[in-house]
GROMACS .gro file of C-alpha atoms in nm:
model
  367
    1UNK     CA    1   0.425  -1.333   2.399
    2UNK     CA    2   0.155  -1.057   2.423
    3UNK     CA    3   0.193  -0.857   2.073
    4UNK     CA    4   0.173  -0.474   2.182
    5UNK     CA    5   0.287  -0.311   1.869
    6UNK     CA    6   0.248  -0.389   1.479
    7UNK     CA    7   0.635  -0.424   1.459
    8UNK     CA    8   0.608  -0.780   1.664
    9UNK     CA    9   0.473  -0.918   1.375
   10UNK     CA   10   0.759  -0.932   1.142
   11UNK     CA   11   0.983  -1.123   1.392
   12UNK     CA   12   0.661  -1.409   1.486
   13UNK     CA   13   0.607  -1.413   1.110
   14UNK     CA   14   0.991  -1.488   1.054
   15UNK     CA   15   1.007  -1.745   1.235
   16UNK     CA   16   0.679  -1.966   1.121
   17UNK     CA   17   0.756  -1.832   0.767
   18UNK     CA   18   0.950  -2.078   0.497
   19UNK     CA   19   1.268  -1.872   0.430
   20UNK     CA   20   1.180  -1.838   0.064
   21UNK     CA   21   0.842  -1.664   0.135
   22UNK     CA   22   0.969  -1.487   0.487
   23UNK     CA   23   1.246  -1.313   0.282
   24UNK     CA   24   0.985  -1.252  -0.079
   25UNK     CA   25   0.738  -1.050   0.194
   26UNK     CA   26   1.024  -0.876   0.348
   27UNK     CA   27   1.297  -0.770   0.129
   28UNK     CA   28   1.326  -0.481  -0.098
   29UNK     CA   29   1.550  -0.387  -0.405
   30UNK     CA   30   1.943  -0.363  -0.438
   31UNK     CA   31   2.136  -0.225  -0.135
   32UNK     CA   32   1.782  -0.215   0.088
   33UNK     CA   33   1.837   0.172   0.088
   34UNK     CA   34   1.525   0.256   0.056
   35UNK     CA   35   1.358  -0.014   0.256
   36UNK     CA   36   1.481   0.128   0.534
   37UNK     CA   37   1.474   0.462   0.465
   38UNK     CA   38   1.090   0.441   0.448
   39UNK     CA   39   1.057   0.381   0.804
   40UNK     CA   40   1.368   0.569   0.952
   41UNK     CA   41   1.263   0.899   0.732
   42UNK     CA   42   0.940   0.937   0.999
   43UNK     CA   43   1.161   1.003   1.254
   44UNK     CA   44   1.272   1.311   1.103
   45UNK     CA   45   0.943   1.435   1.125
   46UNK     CA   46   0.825   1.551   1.499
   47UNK     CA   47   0.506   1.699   1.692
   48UNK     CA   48   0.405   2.052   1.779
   49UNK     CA   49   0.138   1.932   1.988
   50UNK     CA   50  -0.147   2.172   2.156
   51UNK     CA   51  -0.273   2.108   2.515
   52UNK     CA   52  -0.593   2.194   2.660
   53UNK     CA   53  -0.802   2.139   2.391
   54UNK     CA   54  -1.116   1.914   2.484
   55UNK     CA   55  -1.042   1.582   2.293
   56UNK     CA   56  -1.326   1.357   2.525
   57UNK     CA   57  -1.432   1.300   2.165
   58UNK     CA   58  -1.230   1.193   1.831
   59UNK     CA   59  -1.358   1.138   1.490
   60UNK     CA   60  -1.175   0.982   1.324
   61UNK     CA   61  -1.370   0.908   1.037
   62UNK     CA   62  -1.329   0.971   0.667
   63UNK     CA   63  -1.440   0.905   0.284
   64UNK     CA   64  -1.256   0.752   0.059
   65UNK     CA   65  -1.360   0.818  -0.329
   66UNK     CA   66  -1.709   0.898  -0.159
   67UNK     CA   67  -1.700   0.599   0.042
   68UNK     CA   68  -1.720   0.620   0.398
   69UNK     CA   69  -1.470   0.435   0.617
   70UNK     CA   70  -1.372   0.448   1.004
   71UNK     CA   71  -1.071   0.519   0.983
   72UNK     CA   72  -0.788   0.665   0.717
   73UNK     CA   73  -0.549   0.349   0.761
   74UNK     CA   74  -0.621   0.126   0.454
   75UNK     CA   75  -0.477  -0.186   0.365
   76UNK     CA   76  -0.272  -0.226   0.019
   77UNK     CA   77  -0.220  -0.507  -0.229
   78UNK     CA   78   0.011  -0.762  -0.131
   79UNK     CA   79   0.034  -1.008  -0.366
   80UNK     CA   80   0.015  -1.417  -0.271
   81UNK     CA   81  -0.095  -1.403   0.096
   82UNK     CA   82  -0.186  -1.796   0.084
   83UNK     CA   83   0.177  -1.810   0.109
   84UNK     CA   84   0.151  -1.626   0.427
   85UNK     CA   85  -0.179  -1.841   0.549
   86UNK     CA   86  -0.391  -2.068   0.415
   87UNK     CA   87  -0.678  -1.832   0.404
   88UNK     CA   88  -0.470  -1.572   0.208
   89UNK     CA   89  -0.740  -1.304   0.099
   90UNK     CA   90  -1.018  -1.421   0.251
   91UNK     CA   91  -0.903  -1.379   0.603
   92UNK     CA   92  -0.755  -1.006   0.498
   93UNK     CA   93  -1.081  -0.928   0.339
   94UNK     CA   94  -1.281  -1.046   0.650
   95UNK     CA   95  -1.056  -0.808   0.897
   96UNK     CA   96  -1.075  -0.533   0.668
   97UNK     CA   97  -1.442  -0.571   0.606
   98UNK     CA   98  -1.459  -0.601   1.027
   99UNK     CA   99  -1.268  -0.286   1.066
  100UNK     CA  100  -1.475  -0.087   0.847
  101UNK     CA  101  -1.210  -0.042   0.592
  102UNK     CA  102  -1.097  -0.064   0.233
  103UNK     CA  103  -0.909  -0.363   0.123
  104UNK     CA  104  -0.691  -0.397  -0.224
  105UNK     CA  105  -0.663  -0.705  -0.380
  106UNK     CA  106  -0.366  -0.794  -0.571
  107UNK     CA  107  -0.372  -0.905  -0.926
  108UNK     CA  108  -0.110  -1.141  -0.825
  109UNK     CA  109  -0.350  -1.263  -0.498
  110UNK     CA  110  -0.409  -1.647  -0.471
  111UNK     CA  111  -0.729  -1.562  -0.396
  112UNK     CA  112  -1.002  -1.465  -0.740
  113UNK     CA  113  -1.193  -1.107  -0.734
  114UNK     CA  114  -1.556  -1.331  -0.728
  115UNK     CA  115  -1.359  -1.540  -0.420
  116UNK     CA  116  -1.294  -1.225  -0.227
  117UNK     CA  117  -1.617  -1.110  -0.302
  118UNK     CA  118  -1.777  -1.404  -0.146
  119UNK     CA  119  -1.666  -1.341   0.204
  120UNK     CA  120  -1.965  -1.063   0.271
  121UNK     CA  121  -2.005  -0.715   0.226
  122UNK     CA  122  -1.693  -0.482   0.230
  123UNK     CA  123  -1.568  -0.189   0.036
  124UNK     CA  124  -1.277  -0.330  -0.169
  125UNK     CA  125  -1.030  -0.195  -0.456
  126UNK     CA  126  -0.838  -0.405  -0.730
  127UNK     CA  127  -0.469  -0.353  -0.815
  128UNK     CA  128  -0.435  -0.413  -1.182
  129UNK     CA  129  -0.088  -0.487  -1.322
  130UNK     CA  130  -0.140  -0.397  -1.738
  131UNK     CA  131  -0.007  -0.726  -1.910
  132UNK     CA  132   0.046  -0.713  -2.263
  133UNK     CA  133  -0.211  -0.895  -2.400
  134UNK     CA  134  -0.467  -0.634  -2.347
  135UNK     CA  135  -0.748  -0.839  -2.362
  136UNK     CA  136  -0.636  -0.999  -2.037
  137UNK     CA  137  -0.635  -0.670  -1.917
  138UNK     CA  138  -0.972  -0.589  -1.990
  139UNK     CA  139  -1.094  -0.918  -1.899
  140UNK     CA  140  -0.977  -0.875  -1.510
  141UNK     CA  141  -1.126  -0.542  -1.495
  142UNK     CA  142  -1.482  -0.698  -1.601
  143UNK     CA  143  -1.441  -0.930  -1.400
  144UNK     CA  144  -1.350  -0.680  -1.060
  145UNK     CA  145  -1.637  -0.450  -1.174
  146UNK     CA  146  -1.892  -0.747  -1.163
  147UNK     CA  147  -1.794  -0.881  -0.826
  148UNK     CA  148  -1.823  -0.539  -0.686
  149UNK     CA  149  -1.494  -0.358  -0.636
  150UNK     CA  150  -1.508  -0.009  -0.613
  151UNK     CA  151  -1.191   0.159  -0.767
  152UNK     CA  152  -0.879   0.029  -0.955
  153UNK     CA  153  -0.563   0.089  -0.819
  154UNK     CA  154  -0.344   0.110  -1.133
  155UNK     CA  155   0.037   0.006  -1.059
  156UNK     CA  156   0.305   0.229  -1.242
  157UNK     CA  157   0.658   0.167  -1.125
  158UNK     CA  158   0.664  -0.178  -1.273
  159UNK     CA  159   0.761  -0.205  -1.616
  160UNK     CA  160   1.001  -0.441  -1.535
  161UNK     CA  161   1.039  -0.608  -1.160
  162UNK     CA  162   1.329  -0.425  -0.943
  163UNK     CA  163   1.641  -0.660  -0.819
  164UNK     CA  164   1.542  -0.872  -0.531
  165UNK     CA  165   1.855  -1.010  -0.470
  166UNK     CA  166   1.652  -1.229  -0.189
  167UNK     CA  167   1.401  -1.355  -0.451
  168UNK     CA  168   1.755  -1.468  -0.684
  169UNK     CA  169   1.954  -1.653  -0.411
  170UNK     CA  170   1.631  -1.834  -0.303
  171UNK     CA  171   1.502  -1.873  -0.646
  172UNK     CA  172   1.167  -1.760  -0.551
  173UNK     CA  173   0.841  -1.908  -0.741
  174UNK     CA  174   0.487  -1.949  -0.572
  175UNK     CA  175   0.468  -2.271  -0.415
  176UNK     CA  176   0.308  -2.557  -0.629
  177UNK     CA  177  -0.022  -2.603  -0.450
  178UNK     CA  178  -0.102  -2.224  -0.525
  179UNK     CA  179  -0.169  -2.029  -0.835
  180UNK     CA  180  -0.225  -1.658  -0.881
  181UNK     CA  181  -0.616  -1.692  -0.935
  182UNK     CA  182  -0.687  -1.433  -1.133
  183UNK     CA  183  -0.542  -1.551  -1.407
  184UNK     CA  184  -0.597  -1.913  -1.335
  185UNK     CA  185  -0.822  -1.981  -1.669
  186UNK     CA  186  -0.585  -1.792  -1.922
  187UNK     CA  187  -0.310  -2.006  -1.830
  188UNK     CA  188  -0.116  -1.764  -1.689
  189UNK     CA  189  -0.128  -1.880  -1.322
  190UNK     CA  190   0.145  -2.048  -1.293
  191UNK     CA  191   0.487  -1.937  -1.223
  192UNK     CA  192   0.803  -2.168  -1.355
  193UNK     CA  193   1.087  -2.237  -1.145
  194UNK     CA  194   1.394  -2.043  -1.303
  195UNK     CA  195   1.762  -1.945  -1.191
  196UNK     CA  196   1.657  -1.642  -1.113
  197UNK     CA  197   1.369  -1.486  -0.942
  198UNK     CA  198   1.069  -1.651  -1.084
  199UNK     CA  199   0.851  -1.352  -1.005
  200UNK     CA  200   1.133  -1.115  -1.212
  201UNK     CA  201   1.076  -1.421  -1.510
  202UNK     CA  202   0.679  -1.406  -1.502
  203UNK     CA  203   0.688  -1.029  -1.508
  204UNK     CA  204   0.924  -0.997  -1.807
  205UNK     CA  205   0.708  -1.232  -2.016
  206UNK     CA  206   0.383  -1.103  -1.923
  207UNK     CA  207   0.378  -0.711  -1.805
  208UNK     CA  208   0.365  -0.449  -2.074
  209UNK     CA  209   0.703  -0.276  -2.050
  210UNK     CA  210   0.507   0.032  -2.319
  211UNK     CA  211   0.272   0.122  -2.043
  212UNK     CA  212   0.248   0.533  -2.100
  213UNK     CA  213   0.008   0.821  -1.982
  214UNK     CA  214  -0.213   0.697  -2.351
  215UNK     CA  215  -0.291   0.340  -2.161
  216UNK     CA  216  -0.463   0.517  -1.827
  217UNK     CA  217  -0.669   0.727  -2.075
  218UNK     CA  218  -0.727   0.375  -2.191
  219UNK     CA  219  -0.820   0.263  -1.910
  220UNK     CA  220  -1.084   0.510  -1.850
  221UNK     CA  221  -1.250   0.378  -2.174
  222UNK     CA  222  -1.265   0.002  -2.071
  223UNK     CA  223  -1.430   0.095  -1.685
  224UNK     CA  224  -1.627   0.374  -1.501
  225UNK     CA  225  -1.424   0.288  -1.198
  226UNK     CA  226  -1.226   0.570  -1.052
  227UNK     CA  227  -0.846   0.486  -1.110
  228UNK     CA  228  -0.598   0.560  -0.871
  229UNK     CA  229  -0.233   0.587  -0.996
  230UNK     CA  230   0.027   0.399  -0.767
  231UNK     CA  231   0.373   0.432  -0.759
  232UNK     CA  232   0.425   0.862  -0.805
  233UNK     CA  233   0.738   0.972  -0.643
  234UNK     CA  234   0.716   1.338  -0.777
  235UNK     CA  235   0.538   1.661  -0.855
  236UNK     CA  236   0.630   1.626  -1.211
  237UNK     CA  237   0.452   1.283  -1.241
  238UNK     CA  238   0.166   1.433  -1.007
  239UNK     CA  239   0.099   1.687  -1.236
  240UNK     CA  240   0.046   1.406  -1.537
  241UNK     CA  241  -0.145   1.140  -1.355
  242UNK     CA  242  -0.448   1.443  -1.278
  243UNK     CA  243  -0.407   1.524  -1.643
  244UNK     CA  244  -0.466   1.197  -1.729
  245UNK     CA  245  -0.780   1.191  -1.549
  246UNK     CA  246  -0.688   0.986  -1.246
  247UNK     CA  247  -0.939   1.031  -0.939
  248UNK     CA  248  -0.668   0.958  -0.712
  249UNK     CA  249  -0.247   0.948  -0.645
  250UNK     CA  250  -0.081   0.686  -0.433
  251UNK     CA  251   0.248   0.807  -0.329
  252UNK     CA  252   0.471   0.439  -0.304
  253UNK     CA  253   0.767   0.334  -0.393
  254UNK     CA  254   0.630  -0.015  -0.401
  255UNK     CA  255   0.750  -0.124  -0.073
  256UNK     CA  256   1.136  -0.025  -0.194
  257UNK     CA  257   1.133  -0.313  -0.377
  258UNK     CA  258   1.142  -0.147  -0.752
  259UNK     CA  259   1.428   0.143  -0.735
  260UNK     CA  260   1.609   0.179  -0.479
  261UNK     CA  261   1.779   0.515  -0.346
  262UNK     CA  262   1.408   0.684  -0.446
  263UNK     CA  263   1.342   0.850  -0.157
  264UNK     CA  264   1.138   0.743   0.148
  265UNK     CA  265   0.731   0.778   0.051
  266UNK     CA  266   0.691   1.006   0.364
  267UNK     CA  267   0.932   1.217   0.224
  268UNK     CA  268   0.800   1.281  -0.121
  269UNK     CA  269   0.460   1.302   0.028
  270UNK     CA  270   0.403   1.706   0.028
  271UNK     CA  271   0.587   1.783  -0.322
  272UNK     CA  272   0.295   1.567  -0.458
  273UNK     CA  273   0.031   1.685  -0.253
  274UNK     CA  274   0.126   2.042  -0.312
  275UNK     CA  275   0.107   1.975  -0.694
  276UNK     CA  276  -0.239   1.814  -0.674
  277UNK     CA  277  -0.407   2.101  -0.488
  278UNK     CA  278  -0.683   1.919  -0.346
  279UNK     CA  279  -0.816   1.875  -0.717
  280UNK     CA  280  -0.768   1.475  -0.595
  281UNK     CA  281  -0.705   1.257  -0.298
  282UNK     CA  282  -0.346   1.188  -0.233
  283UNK     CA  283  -0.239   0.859  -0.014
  284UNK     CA  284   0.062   0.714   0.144
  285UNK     CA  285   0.206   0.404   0.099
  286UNK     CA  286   0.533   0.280   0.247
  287UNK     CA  287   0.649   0.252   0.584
  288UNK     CA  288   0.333   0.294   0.816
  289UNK     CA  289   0.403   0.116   1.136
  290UNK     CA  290   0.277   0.318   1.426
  291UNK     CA  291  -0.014   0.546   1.431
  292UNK     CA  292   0.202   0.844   1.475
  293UNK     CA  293   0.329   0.791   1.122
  294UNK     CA  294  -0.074   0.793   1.004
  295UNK     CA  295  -0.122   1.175   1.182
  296UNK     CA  296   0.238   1.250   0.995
  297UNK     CA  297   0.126   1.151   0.637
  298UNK     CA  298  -0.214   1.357   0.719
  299UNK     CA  299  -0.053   1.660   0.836
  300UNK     CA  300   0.192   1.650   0.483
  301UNK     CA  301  -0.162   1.626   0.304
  302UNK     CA  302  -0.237   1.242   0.295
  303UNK     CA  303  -0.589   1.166   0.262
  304UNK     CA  304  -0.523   0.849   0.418
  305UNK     CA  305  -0.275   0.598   0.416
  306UNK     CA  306  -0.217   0.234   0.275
  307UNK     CA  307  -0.031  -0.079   0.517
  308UNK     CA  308   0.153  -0.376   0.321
  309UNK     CA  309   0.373  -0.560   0.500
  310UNK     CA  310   0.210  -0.540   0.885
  311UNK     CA  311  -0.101  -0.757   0.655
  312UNK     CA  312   0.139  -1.018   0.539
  313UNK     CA  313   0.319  -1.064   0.869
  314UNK     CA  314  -0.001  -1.088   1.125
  315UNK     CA  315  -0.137  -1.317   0.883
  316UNK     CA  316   0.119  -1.506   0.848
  317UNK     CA  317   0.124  -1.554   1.269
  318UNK     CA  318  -0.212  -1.531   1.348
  319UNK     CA  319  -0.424  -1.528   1.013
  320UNK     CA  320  -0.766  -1.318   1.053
  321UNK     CA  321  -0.737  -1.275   1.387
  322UNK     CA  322  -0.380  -1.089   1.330
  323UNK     CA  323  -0.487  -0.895   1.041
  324UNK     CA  324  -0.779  -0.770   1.305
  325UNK     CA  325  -0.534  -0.683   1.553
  326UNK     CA  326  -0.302  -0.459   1.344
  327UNK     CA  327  -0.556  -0.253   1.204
  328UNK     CA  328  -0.721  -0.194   1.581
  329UNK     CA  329  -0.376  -0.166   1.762
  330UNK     CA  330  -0.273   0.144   1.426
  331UNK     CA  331  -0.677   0.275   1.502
  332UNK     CA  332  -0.577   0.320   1.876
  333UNK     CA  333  -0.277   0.459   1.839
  334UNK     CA  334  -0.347   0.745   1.563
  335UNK     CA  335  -0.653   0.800   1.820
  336UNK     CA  336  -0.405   0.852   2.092
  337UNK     CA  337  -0.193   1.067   1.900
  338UNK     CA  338  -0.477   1.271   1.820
  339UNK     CA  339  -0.588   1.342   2.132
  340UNK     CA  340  -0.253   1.427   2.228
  341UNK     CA  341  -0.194   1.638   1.969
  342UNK     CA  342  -0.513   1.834   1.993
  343UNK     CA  343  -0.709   1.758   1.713
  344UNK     CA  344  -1.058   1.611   1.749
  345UNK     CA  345  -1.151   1.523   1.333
  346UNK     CA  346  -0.904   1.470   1.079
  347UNK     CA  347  -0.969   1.819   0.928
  348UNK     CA  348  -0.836   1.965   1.238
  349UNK     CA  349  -0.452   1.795   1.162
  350UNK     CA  350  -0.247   2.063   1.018
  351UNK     CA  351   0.100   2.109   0.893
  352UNK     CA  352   0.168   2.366   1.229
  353UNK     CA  353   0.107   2.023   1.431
  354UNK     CA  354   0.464   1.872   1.271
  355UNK     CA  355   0.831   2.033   1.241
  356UNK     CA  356   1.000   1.801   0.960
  357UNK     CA  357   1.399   1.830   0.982
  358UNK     CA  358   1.374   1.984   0.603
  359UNK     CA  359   1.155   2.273   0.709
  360UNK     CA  360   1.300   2.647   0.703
  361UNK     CA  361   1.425   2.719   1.073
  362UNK     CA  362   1.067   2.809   1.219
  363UNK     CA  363   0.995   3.177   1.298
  364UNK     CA  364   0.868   3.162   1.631
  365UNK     CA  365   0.557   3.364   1.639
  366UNK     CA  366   0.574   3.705   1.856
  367UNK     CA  367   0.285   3.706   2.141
   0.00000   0.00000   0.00000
């Protein structure tokens, strides 16, 4: 079957996947509310398009945290992608690299920072969960710094693991053959088998349940990487994290997998962005399968935006080569939508090129 669309990947992937990892990648919190409000909520959101605008040309380049990248469509952490393929990170790392984009590594990846590292050059940011033996903490962060990782993407919606009801009927644990690689030396690699989601198990014995504003400050004191806050939902909490000094806000809802009933990423999007006032980046995670989603998280302020799931699911069907593929067919498509849309750069998307179906009935300008 010719693969024309990221969406395609989810049903190959479901079918090579082992149930048990399938349903771990896929599945959110609870009812699934929010999983698939994430996706459905960009359909609420439409074009105001403008013609005859000469668009022989797009740009659609950007800068991330002062590093330049082709495109705004980076990939996120996803944790354990050896589960997915047997190259895991490496083969993520390698299409990201290819594409000219930013890849996070999980802490939870299969793969170590220096093994990521060692595929070749490539601008790449760690995902740090805070356990609560800080010297672990500090230890990882080191350790990302040396092998040349440019930013740390600091998770904040997890003090304890949402309900995966998936992850508890399958009793989900990592496979034997892997380990989470990071943490492979300080015997915290390995995940036990419980009655109940392994993952859930691990997280409530290891992740710091007191993490507060104090610990990014923290943070800050341990590395002269930028940190980027992940997991703000509102303006209240957007307001705190540039306080605290962050250089950067991802706007996720962790894939719905933490609470669910928060509200779709896409749809919290501009309250944050309005709050920040261009003082620092804001991104989008959650939801991103088409490139007319990218244009609609850029013209509700995104600075660029960050794909999960579509990673897991081509890699899991066709490894690098798949990862590769998404990221070209989401570049080609937010280049088409550009051009039919009427904007030639990225500065040139504006709110006036959306109507969202919670905007004030538009006054239609007199001519």
């Amino acid at each position: 079957m010719e693969i024309t669309n990221v969406s395609e990947y989810e049903t190959i992937a479901k079918e090579k996947l082992p149930k048990m990892v399938y349903d771990y990648y896929a599945s959110g919190a609870e009812d699934q509310w929010t999983l698939k409000e994430n996706r459905n909520a960009f359909s609420r959101i439409l074009f105001r398009p403008r013609i005859l605008i000469d668009v022989s040309k797009i740009d659609m380049t950007t800068t991330v945290l002062g590093f330049k990248i082709s495109m705004p469509i980076m990939i996120a952490p996803t944790a354990m992608q050896k589960m997915a393929h047997p190259d895991g990170e490496y083969a993520t790392a390698q299409a990201a690299s290819a594409a000219g984009t930013i890849m996070t590594l999980s802490s939870w990846a299969t793969s170590s920072v220096e093994e990521v590292a060692s595929t070749g050059p490539g601008i790449r940011f760690f995902q740090l969960y805070v356990y609560k033996d800080r010297n672990v903490v500090a230890q990882l962060v080191r350790r990302a710094e040396r092998a040349g990782f440019k930013a740390i993407a600091l998770t904040v919606d997890t003090p304890r693991l949402g309900r995966r009801e998936a992850d508890i009927k399958n009793r989900f644990t990592l496979p034997p053959f892997l380990t989470l690689k990071n943490f492979e030396g300080l015997n915290l690699g390995k995940m036990d088998k419980t009655d109940d989601s392994g993952l859930a198990s691990y997280v409530a014995g290891q992740i710091d349940r007191t993490l507060s504003w104090k610990d990014v400050k923290w943070l800050q004191t341990i590395t002269s990487l930028p940190i980027l806050v992940k997991g703000v939902l509102t303006a209240e909490d957007a307001r705190l994290a540039v306080e605290s000094g962050a250089a950067g806000i991802i706007v996720s809802n962790h894939g719905a997998r933490q609470l669910d009933y928060v509200p779709a990423t896409i749809m919290a999007l501009e309250e944050v962005v309005k709050v920040a006032q261009g003082r620092v980046p804001v991104f989008l995670d959650g939801g991103v399968r088409r490139g007319t989603d990218v244009f609609k998280a850029l013209a509700l302020g995104a600075s660029g935006i960050f794909i999960g799931r579509p990673v897991v699911f081509s890699l899991a069907a066709e490894g690098e080569a798949g990862v590769r593929k998404v990221l070209q067919m989401l570049h080609d498509e937010f280049e088409l939508t550009m051009a039919l849309s009427g904007c030639r750069t990225l500065k040139e998307i504006t709110r006036n090129h959306i109507v969202a179906d919670w905007d004030q009935p538009r006054v239609v300008p007199r001519l």
